[in-house]
Structure formats: C-alpha cells, structure tokens
Amino acid sequence: MIVLKFGGSSVADAACMRQVASLTKAALPKAPLIVLSAMGKTTNGLFDAAKAAEAGDLAGAMERQRLLMANHRKAAEDLFAGTVPEALDTVLTELFGELEMLLRGVAMLRELSPRSMDAIASLGERLSTRIFAAFIGGAWVDARTILRTDAVFGEGAPQPEAIKALAAEHLAPLLNTQRAVVTQGYIGATEDGLTTTLGRGGSDYSAALFGAALKVEEVQIWTDVEGVLTCDPRIVPEALPIPDLSFAEAAELAAFGAKVLHPATIQPAVEAGIPVTVRHTQKPEGRFTTIAAKVRSGRPITALASRGPVTVLTVSSSRMLAQSGFLARLFEVFGRRAVSVDLVATAEVSVSLTVEADTPLKLLIQDLSAFATVEVNEGRTIIAAVGERLKSTPGLGAQLLTALGDINVEMISMGANEINLSLVVKQERATDALRRLHRVLVGSAS
Ligand code: ASP
Ligand code: MG
C-alpha cells in the first residue's frame, strides 16, 4: 500500500487533474490511497465567502459561492468532455446547496464560529475528491469516517489510535491494485461526527496520518517543487533538490523558513518508519527528496538556509569575570520581557545573542544596563549550514571560513543537536556568503 497526496496546485484544473490521474494509474500496482487537497485557491475562496456572510454581505458571499461553483463545474465538464455524469452532477448540486445553506445561516446570524468555518471549509476537499474519483472511476471515501480528531475546531488534534482502528476497518479493505481509493486531506470529524479541520495546509498531515495508520510503504507528497532544495533558489540559482534528508535536518531547515513541508505534519509517518517523499507533479521523472528518520547524507552539509535581518546584542560585564549566575540573571531579563533569543555565543566577559529585528529593545536594554553594557548591531543575517554529518567531519569549520573569504563572520554557533552550524554576517553580505558556501560545500551534492 502507498499514499499519494496531491496539493491544491496539483488539482487546480482539469489539465492538472488529468496529470494526477496518470500518476494514480501508474501507482495502481501498489494499491494507492489518493489524498487530495481542495482545488487551488478554493479554500481561500471558502474563507472569503464565509467572512462576507459573517459581515452580513450575503450577496458577496453568494457571488463567491457562484464563482466556486462555476470553477468546479468547468473542471468537471472539461474532464468529461462536456457531459458530466448524472451521479456527479447530482453530488455537485448537493454540495453547493449545502454551501449555500451554511453561508445563509452565517449571514443570518452574523456569526462565524470555528465550528461553522470548518463545515464550510470542508467543502473544498469534498468537491475536489468527488470530481476526481468520478473521473478515474475510483472508490471515494469520506475522510470524516476515519480521520478522528478532538473537538478543537479549526485545528483539530488527530487521535492516532482511533484513526488506526477506523482505517483498518473502513479503508484497508478497499485498497487494491485494480481501483484507486480517493479521500480528502485537511478534514476530519469528532467522535460525534462533527466536521473538523486540521488547520490550513493540513493535507500533508492527513496523508502522514493515513500512511501511519495503514503502515504503507511510502507517503508521497506531490507538489510543485522537485523536493526540498539545497538552498533558496532565488538566492542561489544552482540550488538542487536534496536526495535524502533526515527528519532532524528537515526540522532545522523549516525553522529557518526554508520552503519545505512542515516537519510536524509528516511526523506520524516518520515515527512509524515510513519514508516521505516530496515530488513534482508535472515532472514525475525528475528529482525528488526522501525524508526519513535517519539518513546518512553523502555530504557533511546537506543544505543552507538563512534568516534575516536579525539584531545581534552583545552584553558585557567585567563583573561577570569568574562570577556564577550571570547567565541566569541575563536570561531572566529576556524571559521577563518575553524576548525570544535565537543564537547564543559566550565569551569570558560577554555574551552575544540574536533576536528578531522587530523586537522592542528599549525596556530590555534598560533592564540589562543595571548590570551590564549592551552593544546593538542591527541588519545581520543568520546563515545555517545543516547536515547530519557536520559533527563528524573534521576540518569543516576551516573549509567554511575559507569559502567565505573576505566576508567577516561576527558570530558562530553550533546547535545543540550538532547538525546546525550557524554563522552571523552583515545582511548585505548574506547573498554572497550563501553563494560561496553553496559553491564550495554543497554545490555537487546531488
Ligand atoms: N485546502 C487546505 C488549505 O488550503 C488544506 C491543504 O491544502 O493542505 O489550507
Ligand atoms: Mg496545500
């Protein structure tokens, strides 16, 4: 068994759905479960319609409902060369009727609870899966019969044990090599059958949960990039997809805003020992990334990421010399002022820390000045070199600094998990720094 998840951009119109159909067909020998998002932009459209209704703008809500309907009908007509099968036509009419009733209810009460919002948002995935299942002649399963969550609407917490039992009962028997099974990402239901969602972008999470419950051999996340890249391609054009990525590496990259699926969403699969691959729907023969619990990537540095601007604070106190309790005192101030610290590097009489550029510093500095002097350097960028083999590669630091050449490194910090070596440079040198590091240390990774 295998799970294939397709995001909104992969099912955005009839042409996209045809491509998904061909990938589904190719996966048939593996008894696939196809998990779909709503057609691109549909979920946003549903949110907009709901908000218009909440504001009492029923006409605006209905107009949006009609646009969504037209878009789905057009996709269905394109797929079926003009003649939508009666059964599908009836289902679409029912679903849009349901949407209209919900929107009218919201408009009448001018009240949009998270519970109502989930009921409305669920229509995106229910529509896309109906159209697609009809097109491929697949079995359609309502995810709400399997993906059990708690009753926190808008951000339901999945209940893995219940999901496992429900999947074994209602899903596993349907999976076979003759006919694909199609279900929805993002949506679930409470024990009482109330519709919930996992939060925006939740379809990857659904795919991982289904995969873990069914113990499939692989969860494939099909999207519009060829996997996770070695660096942001807007900064380093020669960035390439990373063949193998560990879960910890993925988490580090995500923390640095790398455009990678959120690691928390694939954790259920990774924990169950199931590899998760990230693939490009329009380039199925191309490269892709495999994320697993542990991998030994081929190179000490798997990827580079950056975040900026940040501000570096250097807190010094000569009284700190050979004193205990200084750090406790220092961090107590940050804690009290609710300022979150990113990198930390200590010297004998000073500590350097990075904070977000928009941190309100006035009160913080006032407090710190009671026992130390503070130097503030704004406009810095953190560059993170991430790799499982960083810690076991001698001479890497020298290579790194050599590659940077005349770019001054103001701070260095090795993450506690030893897979992230972070450097701080002036913001205006960050692009150059990333390019140089990429060329020397990552360049031929793939
Ligand atoms: N359709 C939902 C959203 O746009 C879930 C997803 O696409 O993952 O947030
Ligand atoms: Mg998505």
Tab-separated table of C-alpha atoms and ligand atoms in Angstrom:
chain	number	residue	atom	x	y	z
A	1	MET	CA	0.000	0.000	0.000
A	2	ILE	CA	1.072	3.542	-0.687
A	3	VAL	CA	-0.283	7.054	-0.064
A	4	LEU	CA	-0.095	9.742	-2.748
A	5	LYS	CA	-1.062	13.236	-1.641
A	6	PHE	CA	-1.680	15.992	-4.161
A	7	GLY	CA	-1.808	19.624	-3.080
A	8	GLY	CA	-4.106	22.362	-4.326
A	9	SER	CA	-1.831	23.411	-7.198
A	10	SER	CA	-1.722	19.783	-8.413
A	11	VAL	CA	-5.519	19.627	-8.765
A	12	ALA	CA	-6.108	23.259	-9.736
A	13	ASP	CA	-7.937	22.487	-13.012
A	14	ALA	CA	-8.894	19.701	-15.413
A	15	ALA	CA	-5.453	19.559	-17.034
A	16	CYS	CA	-3.794	19.183	-13.636
A	17	MET	CA	-6.294	16.506	-12.616
A	18	ARG	CA	-5.519	14.531	-15.793
A	19	GLN	CA	-1.871	14.502	-14.803
A	20	VAL	CA	-2.830	13.331	-11.301
A	21	ALA	CA	-4.955	10.625	-12.905
A	22	SER	CA	-1.991	9.363	-14.872
A	23	LEU	CA	0.198	9.301	-11.758
A	24	THR	CA	-2.571	7.465	-9.924
A	25	LYS	CA	-2.754	4.882	-12.689
A	26	ALA	CA	0.999	4.369	-12.560
A	27	ALA	CA	0.723	3.761	-8.801
A	28	LEU	CA	-2.049	1.151	-9.095
A	29	PRO	CA	0.247	-1.867	-8.655
A	30	LYS	CA	0.924	-0.515	-5.148
A	31	ALA	CA	-2.735	-0.269	-4.098
A	32	PRO	CA	-2.766	3.517	-3.688
A	33	LEU	CA	-4.725	5.758	-1.372
A	34	ILE	CA	-5.033	9.148	-3.066
A	35	VAL	CA	-5.326	12.080	-0.641
A	36	LEU	CA	-6.365	15.354	-2.257
A	37	SER	CA	-6.419	18.994	-1.253
A	38	ALA	CA	-9.104	21.343	-2.465
A	39	MET	CA	-8.614	22.702	-5.985
A	40	GLY	CA	-6.094	25.579	-5.820
A	41	LYS	CA	-7.479	28.763	-4.217
A	42	THR	CA	-10.765	27.073	-3.258
A	43	THR	CA	-10.127	27.053	0.490
A	44	ASN	CA	-9.278	30.757	0.401
A	45	GLY	CA	-12.463	31.334	-1.590
A	46	LEU	CA	-14.500	29.466	1.025
A	47	PHE	CA	-12.946	31.525	3.821
A	48	ASP	CA	-13.700	34.732	1.923
A	49	ALA	CA	-17.298	33.677	1.308
A	50	ALA	CA	-17.739	32.804	4.980
A	51	LYS	CA	-16.281	36.132	6.103
A	52	ALA	CA	-18.502	38.057	3.701
A	53	ALA	CA	-21.505	36.207	5.139
A	54	GLU	CA	-20.373	36.944	8.686
A	55	ALA	CA	-20.175	40.629	7.795
A	56	GLY	CA	-23.782	40.421	6.630
A	57	ASP	CA	-22.839	40.680	2.958
A	58	LEU	CA	-24.979	37.815	1.727
A	59	ALA	CA	-24.789	38.986	-1.881
A	60	GLY	CA	-20.991	38.953	-1.726
A	61	ALA	CA	-20.997	35.505	-0.159
A	62	MET	CA	-23.365	34.182	-2.843
A	63	GLU	CA	-21.244	35.699	-5.582
A	64	ARG	CA	-18.209	33.852	-4.244
A	65	GLN	CA	-20.231	30.673	-3.944
A	66	ARG	CA	-21.222	31.020	-7.613
A	67	LEU	CA	-17.618	31.593	-8.697
A	68	LEU	CA	-16.510	28.467	-6.850
A	69	MET	CA	-19.368	26.520	-8.388
A	70	ALA	CA	-18.506	27.719	-11.874
A	71	ASN	CA	-14.883	26.751	-11.391
A	72	HIS	CA	-15.710	23.231	-10.217
A	73	ARG	CA	-18.341	22.701	-12.906
A	74	LYS	CA	-15.898	23.844	-15.556
A	75	ALA	CA	-13.271	21.386	-14.338
A	76	ALA	CA	-15.832	18.573	-14.344
A	77	GLU	CA	-17.062	19.485	-17.824
A	78	ASP	CA	-13.526	19.641	-19.188
A	79	LEU	CA	-12.717	16.258	-17.705
A	80	PHE	CA	-15.835	14.629	-19.091
A	81	ALA	CA	-15.742	16.422	-22.485
A	82	GLY	CA	-18.883	18.401	-21.805
A	83	THR	CA	-21.126	15.701	-20.380
A	84	VAL	CA	-20.787	15.402	-16.631
A	85	PRO	CA	-22.215	12.052	-15.487
A	86	GLU	CA	-25.548	12.428	-13.760
A	87	ALA	CA	-24.361	10.986	-10.461
A	88	LEU	CA	-21.521	13.503	-10.223
A	89	ASP	CA	-23.776	16.328	-11.341
A	90	THR	CA	-26.206	15.492	-8.538
A	91	VAL	CA	-23.428	15.366	-5.955
A	92	LEU	CA	-22.047	18.749	-7.048
A	93	THR	CA	-25.516	20.291	-6.857
A	94	GLU	CA	-25.963	18.863	-3.361
A	95	LEU	CA	-22.598	20.093	-2.137
A	96	PHE	CA	-23.122	23.601	-3.478
A	97	GLY	CA	-26.605	23.571	-1.983
A	98	GLU	CA	-25.035	22.685	1.364
A	99	LEU	CA	-22.548	25.528	0.980
A	100	GLU	CA	-25.328	27.967	0.185
A	101	MET	CA	-27.318	26.929	3.251
A	102	LEU	CA	-24.295	27.254	5.513
A	103	LEU	CA	-23.482	30.700	4.145
A	104	ARG	CA	-27.077	31.839	4.524
A	105	GLY	CA	-27.059	30.625	8.119
A	106	VAL	CA	-23.849	32.527	8.874
A	107	ALA	CA	-25.205	35.662	7.184
A	108	MET	CA	-28.460	35.450	9.114
A	109	LEU	CA	-26.721	35.121	12.486
A	110	ARG	CA	-23.723	37.243	11.512
A	111	GLU	CA	-21.749	34.755	13.483
A	112	LEU	CA	-18.967	32.535	12.204
A	113	SER	CA	-17.760	30.101	14.834
A	114	PRO	CA	-14.710	27.917	14.135
A	115	ARG	CA	-17.148	25.025	14.005
A	116	SER	CA	-19.177	26.681	11.225
A	117	MET	CA	-15.982	27.654	9.437
A	118	ASP	CA	-14.805	24.025	9.418
A	119	ALA	CA	-18.125	22.870	7.980
A	120	ILE	CA	-17.751	25.440	5.194
A	121	ALA	CA	-14.028	24.827	4.596
A	122	SER	CA	-14.596	21.066	4.331
A	123	LEU	CA	-16.455	21.587	1.057
A	124	GLY	CA	-13.247	22.309	-0.863
A	125	GLU	CA	-11.812	18.825	-0.348
A	126	ARG	CA	-15.204	17.142	-0.582
A	127	LEU	CA	-15.706	18.719	-4.021
A	128	SER	CA	-12.242	18.049	-5.449
A	129	THR	CA	-12.285	14.398	-4.365
A	130	ARG	CA	-15.776	13.804	-5.801
A	131	ILE	CA	-14.799	15.167	-9.185
A	132	PHE	CA	-11.506	13.314	-9.276
A	133	ALA	CA	-12.889	9.989	-8.036
A	134	ALA	CA	-15.633	10.138	-10.678
A	135	PHE	CA	-13.080	10.928	-13.368
A	136	ILE	CA	-10.783	7.992	-12.593
A	137	GLY	CA	-13.609	5.663	-11.628
A	138	GLY	CA	-12.048	5.293	-8.197
A	139	ALA	CA	-13.627	4.475	-4.856
A	140	TRP	CA	-14.483	7.588	-2.816
A	141	VAL	CA	-14.101	7.535	0.945
A	142	ASP	CA	-15.245	10.341	3.232
A	143	ALA	CA	-12.174	11.110	5.364
A	144	ARG	CA	-14.500	12.085	8.195
A	145	THR	CA	-15.336	8.437	8.763
A	146	ILE	CA	-11.660	7.729	9.513
A	147	LEU	CA	-9.735	10.820	10.492
A	148	ARG	CA	-10.965	11.191	14.059
A	149	THR	CA	-9.966	14.394	15.857
A	150	ASP	CA	-10.813	16.126	19.097
A	151	ALA	CA	-13.384	18.917	19.053
A	152	VAL	CA	-10.974	21.838	18.660
A	153	PHE	CA	-12.463	23.318	15.506
A	154	GLY	CA	-10.095	24.948	13.076
A	155	GLU	CA	-7.186	22.960	14.432
A	156	GLY	CA	-8.383	19.511	15.386
A	157	ALA	CA	-5.847	17.266	17.078
A	158	PRO	CA	-5.882	13.863	15.395
A	159	GLN	CA	-6.382	10.770	17.525
A	160	PRO	CA	-3.954	8.241	16.066
A	161	GLU	CA	-5.286	5.165	17.880
A	162	ALA	CA	-8.854	5.769	16.739
A	163	ILE	CA	-7.648	6.578	13.226
A	164	LYS	CA	-5.708	3.333	13.112
A	165	ALA	CA	-8.729	1.290	14.125
A	166	LEU	CA	-11.062	3.114	11.736
A	167	ALA	CA	-8.591	2.831	8.858
A	168	ALA	CA	-8.188	-0.897	9.457
A	169	GLU	CA	-11.936	-1.323	9.397
A	170	HIS	CA	-13.064	1.016	6.623
A	171	LEU	CA	-10.039	1.847	4.488
A	172	ALA	CA	-7.611	-1.057	4.331
A	173	PRO	CA	-10.220	-3.485	2.888
A	174	LEU	CA	-10.836	-1.082	-0.012
A	175	LEU	CA	-7.232	-0.693	-1.097
A	176	ASN	CA	-6.346	-2.865	-4.059
A	177	THR	CA	-4.394	-2.895	-7.301
A	178	GLN	CA	-7.433	-2.573	-9.582
A	179	ARG	CA	-9.024	0.604	-8.387
A	180	ALA	CA	-7.582	3.591	-6.534
A	181	VAL	CA	-9.228	4.883	-3.376
A	182	VAL	CA	-9.675	8.662	-3.157
A	183	THR	CA	-10.131	10.624	0.058
A	184	GLN	CA	-9.740	14.155	1.419
A	185	GLY	CA	-6.836	15.777	3.148
A	186	TYR	CA	-7.354	18.513	5.752
A	187	ILE	CA	-10.737	17.368	7.066
A	188	GLY	CA	-11.793	15.045	9.857
A	189	ALA	CA	-14.577	14.585	12.364
A	190	THR	CA	-15.133	14.291	16.070
A	191	GLU	CA	-16.455	11.149	17.698
A	192	ASP	CA	-19.915	12.705	17.411
A	193	GLY	CA	-19.474	13.144	13.684
A	194	LEU	CA	-18.963	16.910	13.690
A	195	THR	CA	-16.765	18.116	10.841
A	196	THR	CA	-13.326	19.440	11.854
A	197	THR	CA	-10.193	20.513	10.009
A	198	LEU	CA	-6.533	20.091	10.887
A	199	GLY	CA	-5.722	23.731	10.169
A	200	ARG	CA	-4.637	25.430	6.946
A	201	GLY	CA	-2.285	23.363	4.832
A	202	GLY	CA	-3.348	20.275	6.785
A	203	SER	CA	-3.442	17.843	3.884
A	204	ASP	CA	0.160	16.742	4.306
A	205	TYR	CA	-0.665	15.930	7.898
A	206	SER	CA	-3.666	13.884	6.765
A	207	ALA	CA	-1.502	11.955	4.307
A	208	ALA	CA	1.033	11.134	7.028
A	209	LEU	CA	-1.720	10.079	9.436
A	210	PHE	CA	-3.366	7.799	6.872
A	211	GLY	CA	0.032	6.399	5.910
A	212	ALA	CA	0.978	5.657	9.511
A	213	ALA	CA	-2.414	4.110	10.280
A	214	LEU	CA	-2.189	1.820	7.252
A	215	LYS	CA	1.554	1.143	7.608
A	216	VAL	CA	2.097	1.890	3.931
A	217	GLU	CA	5.486	1.532	2.291
A	218	GLU	CA	5.766	5.220	1.349
A	219	VAL	CA	3.933	8.520	1.649
A	220	GLN	CA	4.394	10.614	-1.490
A	221	ILE	CA	3.742	14.346	-1.234
A	222	TRP	CA	3.189	15.600	-4.789
A	223	THR	CA	3.597	19.331	-5.168
A	224	ASP	CA	5.093	21.978	-7.441
A	225	VAL	CA	8.753	21.637	-6.479
A	226	GLU	CA	11.212	18.812	-7.096
A	227	GLY	CA	11.661	18.105	-3.431
A	228	VAL	CA	13.480	20.137	-0.814
A	229	LEU	CA	16.255	22.267	-2.264
A	230	THR	CA	19.829	22.733	-1.040
A	231	CYS	CA	19.202	26.483	-0.734
A	232	ASP	CA	16.603	29.077	-1.648
A	233	PRO	CA	16.832	29.151	-5.475
A	234	ARG	CA	16.040	32.864	-5.522
A	235	ILE	CA	19.353	33.404	-3.744
A	236	VAL	CA	21.378	30.523	-5.142
A	237	PRO	CA	20.081	29.720	-8.641
A	238	GLU	CA	22.078	26.480	-8.852
A	239	ALA	CA	20.333	25.032	-5.774
A	240	LEU	CA	19.275	21.421	-6.360
A	241	PRO	CA	16.841	19.028	-4.732
A	242	ILE	CA	18.348	17.136	-1.813
A	243	PRO	CA	18.101	13.388	-2.470
A	244	ASP	CA	17.997	12.290	1.181
A	245	LEU	CA	17.048	14.349	4.167
A	246	SER	CA	16.743	13.286	7.787
A	247	PHE	CA	13.769	14.376	9.832
A	248	ALA	CA	16.053	16.461	12.077
A	249	GLU	CA	17.573	18.203	9.059
A	250	ALA	CA	14.113	18.948	7.692
A	251	ALA	CA	13.134	20.431	11.050
A	252	GLU	CA	16.217	22.685	11.122
A	253	LEU	CA	15.573	23.898	7.584
A	254	ALA	CA	11.925	24.570	8.319
A	255	ALA	CA	12.881	26.583	11.395
A	256	PHE	CA	14.905	28.764	9.068
A	257	GLY	CA	11.951	29.323	6.811
A	258	ALA	CA	13.194	27.037	4.047
A	259	LYS	CA	10.304	26.212	1.752
A	260	VAL	CA	9.894	22.672	2.944
A	261	LEU	CA	6.800	20.988	4.216
A	262	HIS	CA	6.384	21.479	7.919
A	263	PRO	CA	8.136	18.587	9.702
A	264	ALA	CA	5.437	18.301	12.353
A	265	THR	CA	2.983	17.377	9.628
A	266	ILE	CA	4.954	14.354	8.483
A	267	GLN	CA	5.994	13.190	11.932
A	268	PRO	CA	3.353	10.448	12.169
A	269	ALA	CA	4.804	8.774	9.067
A	270	VAL	CA	8.433	9.294	10.024
A	271	GLU	CA	7.801	7.917	13.508
A	272	ALA	CA	6.199	4.852	12.009
A	273	GLY	CA	9.367	4.329	9.960
A	274	ILE	CA	7.670	5.250	6.687
A	275	PRO	CA	9.705	7.316	4.213
A	276	VAL	CA	8.070	10.504	2.984
A	277	THR	CA	8.998	11.697	-0.490
A	278	VAL	CA	8.417	15.172	-1.902
A	279	ARG	CA	7.870	15.134	-5.676
A	280	HIS	CA	6.936	17.437	-8.563
A	281	THR	CA	3.555	16.602	-10.094
A	282	GLN	CA	4.495	17.992	-13.511
A	283	LYS	CA	7.933	16.372	-13.507
A	284	PRO	CA	7.341	12.877	-12.142
A	285	GLU	CA	10.518	11.555	-13.764
A	286	GLY	CA	12.591	14.308	-12.202
A	287	ARG	CA	14.417	14.509	-8.920
A	288	PHE	CA	12.742	14.222	-5.537
A	289	THR	CA	13.593	14.244	-1.851
A	290	THR	CA	13.193	11.355	0.554
A	291	ILE	CA	12.732	12.276	4.208
A	292	ALA	CA	13.286	9.539	6.768
A	293	ALA	CA	14.003	9.321	10.476
A	294	LYS	CA	17.716	8.799	9.941
A	295	VAL	CA	19.768	9.145	6.814
A	296	ARG	CA	23.456	9.405	6.197
A	297	SER	CA	23.568	12.052	3.530
A	298	GLY	CA	26.528	11.954	1.219
A	299	ARG	CA	27.941	15.311	2.254
A	300	PRO	CA	28.696	16.964	5.581
A	301	ILE	CA	26.431	19.857	4.667
A	302	THR	CA	23.062	18.916	3.247
A	303	ALA	CA	21.573	22.360	2.809
A	304	LEU	CA	21.946	26.040	3.605
A	305	ALA	CA	19.268	28.328	4.935
A	306	SER	CA	19.221	31.901	6.098
A	307	ARG	CA	17.123	34.242	8.123
A	308	GLY	CA	17.372	37.966	8.379
A	309	PRO	CA	17.504	40.705	9.217
A	310	VAL	CA	18.201	39.925	12.848
A	311	THR	CA	19.751	42.049	15.575
A	312	VAL	CA	22.853	40.976	17.486
A	313	LEU	CA	23.080	42.057	21.115
A	314	THR	CA	26.417	41.818	22.847
A	315	VAL	CA	26.024	42.015	26.591
A	316	SER	CA	29.260	42.576	28.532
A	317	SER	CA	30.072	42.898	32.159
A	318	SER	CA	33.532	42.988	33.666
A	319	ARG	CA	31.917	41.893	36.898
A	320	MET	CA	30.997	38.719	35.092
A	321	LEU	CA	34.607	37.571	35.179
A	322	ALA	CA	34.687	34.384	37.226
A	323	GLN	CA	31.177	35.013	38.504
A	324	SER	CA	28.439	32.471	38.644
A	325	GLY	CA	24.818	33.249	37.965
A	326	PHE	CA	25.414	35.843	35.276
A	327	LEU	CA	23.661	33.882	32.555
A	328	ALA	CA	20.741	33.176	34.851
A	329	ARG	CA	20.390	36.875	35.531
A	330	LEU	CA	20.747	37.709	31.858
A	331	PHE	CA	18.138	35.270	30.631
A	332	GLU	CA	15.779	36.169	33.418
A	333	VAL	CA	15.554	39.610	31.802
A	334	PHE	CA	14.844	38.144	28.360
A	335	GLY	CA	12.251	35.875	29.898
A	336	ARG	CA	10.533	38.671	31.769
A	337	ARG	CA	10.472	40.905	28.690
A	338	ALA	CA	9.218	37.974	26.594
A	339	VAL	CA	12.013	38.346	24.048
A	340	SER	CA	12.932	35.135	22.338
A	341	VAL	CA	16.592	34.530	21.719
A	342	ASP	CA	17.896	32.606	18.767
A	343	LEU	CA	21.653	32.088	18.698
A	344	VAL	CA	23.858	32.432	21.736
A	345	ALA	CA	27.648	32.576	21.931
A	346	THR	CA	29.542	33.263	25.125
A	347	ALA	CA	32.979	34.687	25.833
A	348	GLU	CA	34.637	35.291	29.173
A	349	VAL	CA	33.108	38.697	29.857
A	350	SER	CA	30.417	38.920	27.218
A	351	VAL	CA	27.519	37.094	25.665
A	352	SER	CA	26.272	37.627	22.124
A	353	LEU	CA	22.691	36.828	21.227
A	354	THR	CA	20.494	37.281	18.210
A	355	VAL	CA	16.899	38.477	18.408
A	356	GLU	CA	14.302	39.218	15.730
A	357	ALA	CA	14.703	42.595	14.037
A	358	ASP	CA	11.313	43.814	15.242
A	359	THR	CA	11.988	43.080	18.915
A	360	PRO	CA	11.171	46.091	21.129
A	361	LEU	CA	14.551	46.662	22.713
A	362	LYS	CA	14.116	49.735	24.871
A	363	LEU	CA	12.885	48.121	28.083
A	364	LEU	CA	15.143	45.118	27.617
A	365	ILE	CA	18.234	47.291	27.358
A	366	GLN	CA	17.087	49.374	30.303
A	367	ASP	CA	16.918	46.218	32.448
A	368	LEU	CA	20.217	44.844	31.205
A	369	SER	CA	22.001	48.151	31.794
A	370	ALA	CA	21.530	47.639	35.527
A	371	PHE	CA	24.358	45.114	35.481
A	372	ALA	CA	25.975	45.157	32.040
A	373	THR	CA	26.692	47.191	28.930
A	374	VAL	CA	24.832	46.347	25.758
A	375	GLU	CA	26.021	46.791	22.198
A	376	VAL	CA	23.366	46.600	19.487
A	377	ASN	CA	24.143	45.611	15.900
A	378	GLU	CA	21.214	45.616	13.545
A	379	GLY	CA	20.927	44.376	9.983
A	380	ARG	CA	22.556	40.992	10.383
A	381	THR	CA	21.667	37.659	8.771
A	382	ILE	CA	21.935	34.189	10.262
A	383	ILE	CA	23.200	31.571	7.849
A	384	ALA	CA	22.642	27.976	8.844
A	385	ALA	CA	24.608	25.096	7.423
A	386	VAL	CA	22.619	21.963	8.128
A	387	GLY	CA	23.782	18.381	7.935
A	388	GLU	CA	23.775	15.157	9.935
A	389	ARG	CA	27.481	14.642	9.275
A	390	LEU	CA	28.622	18.092	10.352
A	391	LYS	CA	29.749	16.910	13.743
A	392	SER	CA	31.818	14.026	12.440
A	393	THR	CA	33.620	15.916	9.691
A	394	PRO	CA	36.991	17.284	10.764
A	395	GLY	CA	38.214	20.463	9.112
A	396	LEU	CA	34.777	21.602	8.110
A	397	GLY	CA	34.970	24.856	10.038
A	398	ALA	CA	38.176	25.757	8.246
A	399	GLN	CA	36.623	24.970	4.860
A	400	LEU	CA	33.621	27.049	5.710
A	401	LEU	CA	35.601	30.095	6.756
A	402	THR	CA	37.929	29.723	3.774
A	403	ALA	CA	34.955	29.593	1.422
A	404	LEU	CA	33.659	32.827	2.891
A	405	GLY	CA	36.925	34.582	2.014
A	406	ASP	CA	36.711	38.274	2.886
A	407	ILE	CA	33.224	38.046	4.379
A	408	ASN	CA	33.505	38.705	8.082
A	409	VAL	CA	31.801	36.246	10.421
A	410	GLU	CA	30.579	38.032	13.524
A	411	MET	CA	29.231	35.085	15.462
A	412	ILE	CA	29.328	31.308	15.211
A	413	SER	CA	27.136	28.812	16.987
A	414	MET	CA	26.772	25.068	16.727
A	415	GLY	CA	23.266	23.869	17.516
A	416	ALA	CA	22.924	21.526	20.462
A	417	ASN	CA	21.873	18.694	18.193
A	418	GLU	CA	25.115	19.271	16.268
A	419	ILE	CA	23.502	19.285	12.871
A	420	ASN	CA	23.240	23.049	12.505
A	421	LEU	CA	26.257	25.324	12.299
A	422	SER	CA	25.060	28.915	12.288
A	423	LEU	CA	27.010	31.990	11.276
A	424	VAL	CA	26.099	35.630	11.540
A	425	VAL	CA	27.161	38.032	8.800
A	426	LYS	CA	26.188	41.551	7.776
A	427	GLN	CA	22.926	41.474	5.872
A	428	GLU	CA	24.435	42.984	2.737
A	429	ARG	CA	26.957	40.148	2.530
A	430	ALA	CA	24.447	37.339	3.066
A	431	THR	CA	23.706	36.571	-0.580
A	432	ASP	CA	27.396	36.397	-1.399
A	433	ALA	CA	28.057	34.267	1.655
A	434	LEU	CA	25.343	31.776	0.728
A	435	ARG	CA	26.572	31.550	-2.866
A	436	ARG	CA	30.174	30.993	-1.847
A	437	LEU	CA	29.291	28.376	0.752
A	438	HIS	CA	26.961	26.643	-1.650
A	439	ARG	CA	29.555	26.519	-4.409
A	440	VAL	CA	32.264	25.073	-2.217
A	441	LEU	CA	30.387	22.893	0.263
A	442	VAL	CA	27.057	21.912	-1.245
A	443	GLY	CA	27.388	22.517	-4.980
A	444	SER	CA	27.748	18.992	-6.300
A	445	ALA	CA	25.648	17.411	-3.572
A	446	SER	CA	23.055	15.910	-5.833
B	1	ASP	N1	-7.078	23.015	1.342
B	1	ASP	C1	-6.486	23.279	2.612
B	1	ASP	C2	-5.790	24.617	2.598
B	1	ASP	O1	-5.713	25.273	1.576
B	1	ASP	C3	-5.577	22.191	3.058
B	1	ASP	C4	-4.360	21.945	2.182
B	1	ASP	O2	-4.325	22.347	1.030
B	1	ASP	O3	-3.427	21.297	2.660
B	1	ASP	O4	-5.340	25.047	3.621
B	2	MG	MG	-1.595	22.853	0.451
